[in-house]
Short mmCIF file of C-alpha atoms in Angstrom, two decimals:
data_model
loop_
_atom_site.label_atom_id
_atom_site.label_comp_id
_atom_site.label_asym_id
_atom_site.label_seq_id
_atom_site.Cartn_x
_atom_site.Cartn_y
_atom_site.Cartn_z
CA UNK A 1 56.83 4.93 61.90
CA UNK A 2 56.92 1.93 59.59
CA UNK A 3 60.04 0.02 58.61
CA UNK A 4 59.88 -0.89 54.95
CA UNK A 5 61.85 -3.67 53.32
CA UNK A 6 62.51 -2.71 49.69
CA UNK A 7 63.73 -5.64 47.61
CA UNK A 8 65.70 -4.78 44.49
CA UNK A 9 66.62 -1.50 46.18
CA UNK A 10 69.72 -1.10 44.03
CA UNK A 11 67.70 -1.12 40.83
CA UNK A 12 66.28 1.76 38.82
CA UNK A 13 62.81 1.79 40.37
CA UNK A 14 63.72 0.24 43.73
CA UNK A 15 66.34 2.89 44.48
CA UNK A 16 63.95 5.72 43.55
CA UNK A 17 61.24 4.27 45.79
CA UNK A 18 63.76 3.88 48.62
CA UNK A 19 64.89 7.50 48.30
CA UNK A 20 61.28 8.70 48.30
CA UNK A 21 60.50 6.74 51.47
CA UNK A 22 63.61 8.07 53.20
CA UNK A 23 62.68 11.62 52.21
CA UNK A 24 59.39 11.09 54.05
CA UNK A 25 61.25 10.10 57.20
CA UNK A 26 60.55 6.37 56.88
CA UNK A 27 63.02 3.66 57.87
CA UNK A 28 64.13 1.55 54.91
CA UNK A 29 65.82 -1.84 54.80
CA UNK A 30 67.34 -1.70 51.30
CA UNK A 31 67.92 -5.25 50.03
CA UNK A 32 69.59 -6.37 46.85
CA UNK A 33 72.10 -8.93 45.59
CA UNK A 34 75.88 -8.45 45.66
CA UNK A 35 75.91 -7.16 42.07
CA UNK A 36 74.05 -4.05 43.29
CA UNK A 37 76.38 -3.34 46.23
CA UNK A 38 77.76 -0.09 44.84
CA UNK A 39 74.27 1.31 44.23
CA UNK A 40 73.13 0.28 47.71
CA UNK A 41 76.11 2.15 49.16
CA UNK A 42 74.67 5.37 47.73
CA UNK A 43 71.43 4.78 49.63
CA UNK A 44 72.99 4.14 53.04
CA UNK A 45 74.41 7.65 53.03
CA UNK A 46 70.85 8.74 53.89
CA UNK A 47 69.83 8.55 57.58
CA UNK A 48 67.25 5.85 58.23
CA UNK A 49 68.53 3.41 55.61
CA UNK A 50 69.95 -0.03 56.35
CA UNK A 51 71.67 -1.79 53.45
CA UNK A 52 71.46 -5.58 53.20
CA UNK A 53 73.13 -7.80 50.60
CA UNK A 54 70.90 -10.82 50.04
CA UNK A 55 69.96 -13.08 47.14
CA UNK A 56 66.20 -13.63 47.35
CA UNK A 57 66.60 -17.12 45.89
CA UNK A 58 68.26 -18.05 49.23
CA UNK A 59 65.28 -18.67 51.50
CA UNK A 60 67.34 -18.93 54.69
CA UNK A 61 69.06 -15.62 53.96
CA UNK A 62 65.72 -13.90 53.31
CA UNK A 63 64.34 -15.29 56.57
CA UNK A 64 67.40 -14.03 58.45
CA UNK A 65 66.71 -10.51 57.16
CA UNK A 66 63.19 -10.63 58.62
CA UNK A 67 64.44 -12.09 61.90
CA UNK A 68 67.06 -9.35 62.30
CA UNK A 69 65.25 -6.26 61.00
CA UNK A 70 61.52 -6.95 61.58
CA UNK A 71 60.09 -4.96 58.64
CA UNK A 72 56.46 -3.95 58.98
CA UNK A 73 55.79 -4.05 55.21
CA UNK A 74 57.54 -4.82 51.93
CA UNK A 75 57.83 -3.16 48.53
CA UNK A 76 58.94 -5.97 46.23
CA UNK A 77 60.91 -4.65 43.24
CA UNK A 78 63.50 -7.43 42.94
CA UNK A 79 63.22 -9.32 39.66
CA UNK A 80 64.92 -10.15 36.42
CA UNK A 81 63.20 -7.78 34.00
CA UNK A 82 62.27 -7.94 30.37
CA UNK A 83 61.54 -10.08 27.35
CA UNK A 84 65.21 -10.39 26.33
CA UNK A 85 65.97 -12.02 29.69
CA UNK A 86 62.96 -14.28 29.08
CA UNK A 87 64.59 -15.50 25.88
CA UNK A 88 68.21 -15.72 27.01
CA UNK A 89 67.90 -17.06 30.57
CA UNK A 90 64.34 -18.21 31.34
CA UNK A 91 65.29 -20.64 34.11
CA UNK A 92 67.30 -18.01 35.99
CA UNK A 93 64.48 -15.50 35.48
CA UNK A 94 61.91 -17.90 36.93
CA UNK A 95 64.13 -18.72 39.89
CA UNK A 96 64.59 -15.08 40.84
CA UNK A 97 61.09 -13.85 40.05
CA UNK A 98 58.96 -16.77 41.21
CA UNK A 99 61.09 -18.76 43.66
CA UNK A 100 62.44 -15.53 45.16
CA UNK A 101 58.91 -14.22 45.65
CA UNK A 102 57.85 -17.45 47.36
CA UNK A 103 60.81 -17.11 49.74
CA UNK A 104 59.66 -13.58 50.49
CA UNK A 105 56.02 -14.57 51.05
CA UNK A 106 57.09 -17.46 53.31
CA UNK A 107 59.23 -15.19 55.47
CA UNK A 108 56.45 -12.61 55.67
CA UNK A 109 54.05 -15.29 56.91
CA UNK A 110 56.52 -16.59 59.51
CA UNK A 111 57.32 -13.11 60.83
CA UNK A 112 53.81 -11.61 60.75
CA UNK A 113 54.60 -9.03 58.07
CA UNK A 114 51.17 -8.46 56.60
CA UNK A 115 51.53 -6.25 53.50
CA UNK A 116 53.58 -6.34 50.31
CA UNK A 117 53.43 -4.08 47.26
CA UNK A 118 54.53 -6.18 44.30
CA UNK A 119 55.85 -4.50 41.14
CA UNK A 120 54.13 -6.32 38.31
CA UNK A 121 53.95 -5.54 34.58
CA UNK A 122 51.70 -4.94 31.59
CA UNK A 123 53.40 -8.01 30.11
CA UNK A 124 50.87 -10.19 31.99
CA UNK A 125 48.26 -9.22 29.38
CA UNK A 126 50.09 -10.33 26.26
CA UNK A 127 48.48 -8.65 23.25
CA UNK A 128 46.03 -5.90 24.23
CA UNK A 129 42.51 -6.39 22.92
CA UNK A 130 41.80 -2.63 22.92
CA UNK A 131 43.69 0.64 22.57
CA UNK A 132 43.12 1.40 26.29
CA UNK A 133 42.59 -1.38 28.81
CA UNK A 134 41.72 -1.67 32.49
CA UNK A 135 42.80 -4.20 35.13
CA UNK A 136 40.04 -6.66 34.16
CA UNK A 137 41.66 -7.35 30.76
CA UNK A 138 42.32 -11.05 30.25
CA UNK A 139 45.79 -12.37 31.10
CA UNK A 140 47.70 -14.07 28.27
CA UNK A 141 51.44 -13.47 28.79
CA UNK A 142 53.66 -14.54 25.90
CA UNK A 143 57.13 -14.73 27.48
CA UNK A 144 58.68 -15.99 30.70
CA UNK A 145 58.87 -12.49 32.20
CA UNK A 146 55.14 -11.82 31.88
CA UNK A 147 54.35 -15.38 32.95
CA UNK A 148 56.50 -14.94 36.08
CA UNK A 149 54.73 -11.69 37.01
CA UNK A 150 51.30 -13.26 36.54
CA UNK A 151 52.41 -16.22 38.66
CA UNK A 152 53.59 -13.98 41.51
CA UNK A 153 50.28 -12.10 41.44
CA UNK A 154 48.39 -15.37 41.81
CA UNK A 155 50.78 -16.65 44.47
CA UNK A 156 50.11 -13.47 46.41
CA UNK A 157 46.39 -14.27 46.32
CA UNK A 158 47.16 -17.76 47.59
CA UNK A 159 49.13 -16.37 50.55
CA UNK A 160 46.29 -13.95 51.27
CA UNK A 161 43.91 -16.92 51.60
CA UNK A 162 46.27 -19.13 53.59
CA UNK A 163 48.16 -16.59 55.73
CA UNK A 164 46.26 -13.30 55.50
CA UNK A 165 49.10 -11.62 53.62
CA UNK A 166 47.93 -8.58 51.63
CA UNK A 167 49.66 -8.50 48.25
CA UNK A 168 48.90 -5.40 46.17
CA UNK A 169 50.08 -5.63 42.55
CA UNK A 170 51.24 -2.52 40.74
CA UNK A 171 51.20 -3.06 36.98
CA UNK A 172 53.59 -0.60 35.38
CA UNK A 173 54.52 -0.17 31.74
CA UNK A 174 57.95 0.66 30.26
CA UNK A 175 59.11 2.92 33.10
CA UNK A 176 61.86 5.34 32.03
CA UNK A 177 63.68 8.39 33.36
CA UNK A 178 67.04 9.67 34.61
CA UNK A 179 69.37 6.87 35.66
CA UNK A 180 67.68 4.11 33.67
CA UNK A 181 70.18 1.26 33.55
CA UNK A 182 69.30 -0.72 30.41
CA UNK A 183 69.47 -0.07 26.67
CA UNK A 184 65.75 0.18 25.88
CA UNK A 185 63.25 2.52 24.29
CA UNK A 186 62.78 5.39 24.76
CA UNK A 187 66.09 5.81 26.68
CA UNK A 188 68.32 5.00 23.72
CA UNK A 189 66.48 7.67 21.70
CA UNK A 190 66.80 10.19 24.55
CA UNK A 191 70.52 9.53 24.97
CA UNK A 192 71.10 9.96 21.25
CA UNK A 193 69.32 13.33 21.41
CA UNK A 194 71.37 14.36 24.45
CA UNK A 195 74.58 13.47 22.63
CA UNK A 196 73.42 15.17 19.40
CA UNK A 197 74.03 12.03 17.38
CA UNK A 198 71.71 10.49 14.80
CA UNK A 199 69.75 7.36 15.65
CA UNK A 200 67.55 5.28 13.39
CA UNK A 201 65.36 2.65 15.04
CA UNK A 202 64.80 0.20 12.17
CA UNK A 203 61.19 -0.68 12.95
CA UNK A 204 58.20 0.19 15.11
CA UNK A 205 57.14 3.68 13.98
CA UNK A 206 53.44 3.02 14.57
CA UNK A 207 53.94 0.99 17.75
CA UNK A 208 51.95 2.56 20.62
CA UNK A 209 53.17 1.88 24.15
CA UNK A 210 52.35 3.39 27.54
CA UNK A 211 55.68 4.87 28.70
CA UNK A 212 55.66 5.74 32.42
CA UNK A 213 57.96 8.44 33.77
CA UNK A 214 59.91 7.44 36.88
CA UNK A 215 58.44 10.07 39.22
CA UNK A 216 54.90 9.00 38.32
CA UNK A 217 55.76 5.35 38.97
CA UNK A 218 57.16 6.21 42.41
CA UNK A 219 54.15 8.37 43.27
CA UNK A 220 51.79 5.55 42.33
CA UNK A 221 53.66 2.91 44.32
CA UNK A 222 53.74 5.10 47.41
CA UNK A 223 50.08 6.01 46.93
CA UNK A 224 49.19 2.33 47.07
CA UNK A 225 51.62 1.69 49.92
CA UNK A 226 50.21 4.36 52.20
CA UNK A 227 46.57 3.66 51.29
CA UNK A 228 45.12 2.04 54.42
CA UNK A 229 42.47 -0.11 52.74
CA UNK A 230 42.24 -1.59 49.26
CA UNK A 231 39.13 -2.79 47.48
CA UNK A 232 41.27 -4.29 44.71
CA UNK A 233 44.62 -6.09 44.65
CA UNK A 234 45.82 -4.80 41.27
CA UNK A 235 46.29 -1.28 39.90
CA UNK A 236 47.73 0.31 36.79
CA UNK A 237 50.37 2.94 37.45
CA UNK A 238 51.27 4.44 34.10
CA UNK A 239 50.84 7.53 31.94
CA UNK A 240 47.33 6.49 30.79
CA UNK A 241 48.39 7.25 27.20
CA UNK A 242 50.18 5.47 24.38
CA UNK A 243 52.27 7.62 22.04
CA UNK A 244 53.79 6.04 18.97
CA UNK A 245 57.53 5.71 18.46
CA UNK A 246 57.23 8.06 15.49
CA UNK A 247 55.67 10.69 17.77
CA UNK A 248 58.48 10.25 20.30
CA UNK A 249 61.09 10.69 17.56
CA UNK A 250 59.35 13.86 16.42
CA UNK A 251 59.24 15.33 19.94
CA UNK A 252 62.91 14.56 20.54
CA UNK A 253 63.84 16.15 17.23
CA UNK A 254 62.05 19.30 18.40
CA UNK A 255 63.76 19.21 21.81
CA UNK A 256 67.19 18.62 20.24
CA UNK A 257 67.17 20.64 16.99
CA UNK A 258 69.52 19.31 14.36
CA UNK A 259 69.54 15.78 15.75
CA UNK A 260 68.15 13.11 13.44
CA UNK A 261 65.99 10.62 15.36
CA UNK A 262 63.92 8.38 13.09
CA UNK A 263 61.96 5.12 13.20
CA UNK A 264 61.27 2.65 10.40
CA UNK A 265 58.01 0.82 9.68
CA UNK A 266 56.80 -2.56 10.91
CA UNK A 267 56.40 -4.17 14.33
CA UNK A 268 58.97 -3.33 16.99
CA UNK A 269 61.15 -6.31 17.91
CA UNK A 270 63.05 -6.81 21.16
CA UNK A 271 66.72 -7.11 20.29
CA UNK A 272 65.71 -7.17 16.64
CA UNK A 273 64.24 -10.67 17.02
CA UNK A 274 61.13 -11.00 19.21
CA UNK A 275 58.14 -8.96 18.06
CA UNK A 276 56.35 -7.30 20.95
CA UNK A 277 52.67 -8.06 21.50
CA UNK A 278 50.18 -5.33 20.61
CA UNK A 279 50.14 -2.76 23.40
CA UNK A 280 48.34 0.48 24.21
CA UNK A 281 47.34 2.69 27.12
CA UNK A 282 46.72 1.44 30.65
CA UNK A 283 43.69 3.04 32.27
CA UNK A 284 44.54 4.56 35.66
CA UNK A 285 40.92 5.14 36.68
CA UNK A 286 41.04 2.53 39.45
CA UNK A 287 44.18 4.00 41.06
CA UNK A 288 42.79 7.52 40.69
CA UNK A 289 39.65 6.58 42.60
CA UNK A 290 41.40 4.44 45.23
CA UNK A 291 44.29 6.69 46.24
CA UNK A 292 44.27 9.76 44.03
CA UNK A 293 46.92 8.74 41.53
CA UNK A 294 47.13 11.12 38.58
CA UNK A 295 50.14 10.93 36.22
CA UNK A 296 51.93 14.28 36.10
CA UNK A 297 54.17 13.59 33.10
CA UNK A 298 52.80 13.17 29.61
CA UNK A 299 55.31 11.89 27.07
CA UNK A 300 56.62 15.34 26.13
CA UNK A 301 57.19 16.37 29.76
CA UNK A 302 58.87 13.05 30.55
CA UNK A 303 61.15 13.20 27.52
CA UNK A 304 62.07 16.80 28.30
CA UNK A 305 62.91 16.04 31.95
CA UNK A 306 64.97 12.97 31.06
CA UNK A 307 66.78 14.77 28.26
CA UNK A 308 67.73 17.60 30.61
CA UNK A 309 69.06 15.09 33.16
CA UNK A 310 71.09 13.27 30.52
CA UNK A 311 72.59 16.54 29.28
CA UNK A 312 73.50 17.54 32.84
CA UNK A 313 75.16 14.15 33.39
CA UNK A 314 77.25 14.55 30.25
CA UNK A 315 78.27 18.05 31.28
CA UNK A 316 79.93 16.57 34.36
#
């Protein structure tokens, strides 16, 4: 049996990955900072889980975790996420995402932990040059978040050359689903539908983005994790489609009759200020061939599942 260190285990994706590993009978060292303590406490109720409070920007603390728990592999979810964080706190974002990852890679090298699955992002590409792209698309990140993810990918390749560390990068795109913690599309639209209240998104009707349902993201990460040999070090894990915001509004209006969900024209802007780069679908052909990843949730199925979960939460 492996012992997996999951960084960012109190977060939306990290906690779901941790639960999935525990359900398979794996041992999990669930690591996150003190701000996530309450969410980590929910994980340790499951047999096989060890909860550790640790700030990954503290190299000595990270090394102590490896010395005490001896993980055999790592799933690295810990990061400051998103373009808004890039604009409001870029130095803090870089410290956590880049310096924290270096601390992790250093401890892995010192303690002979040979494999890490790193959660990367479609933001490394900047503006897509096609409606559907593969992993060979050029990298041109526009904001600190995408730049940090690209940097960690390249740092992982450096540690592979110098220490033999295998860093597999999972490039996800706008993951959503039950329990999502931030106010972001499409979750704000789903919550409005669940609460039967009108919502008008002022811009972005034609914006096409690959929205990845949580269960698909977890399946893809675990597929890569349990794959014994990799020909590539980067994979798309997404829905392999790119619905428009107008299409999402229309589906939600059908799923929640009588609720007015609408989207205005123009480019979508993060926080109303920063226009997003042109996006599209992420081809999953490489992951499908390598470890059998096939997304199970198209946008309608994902919206329906998340809406049902939000309604159930409100009922309690």
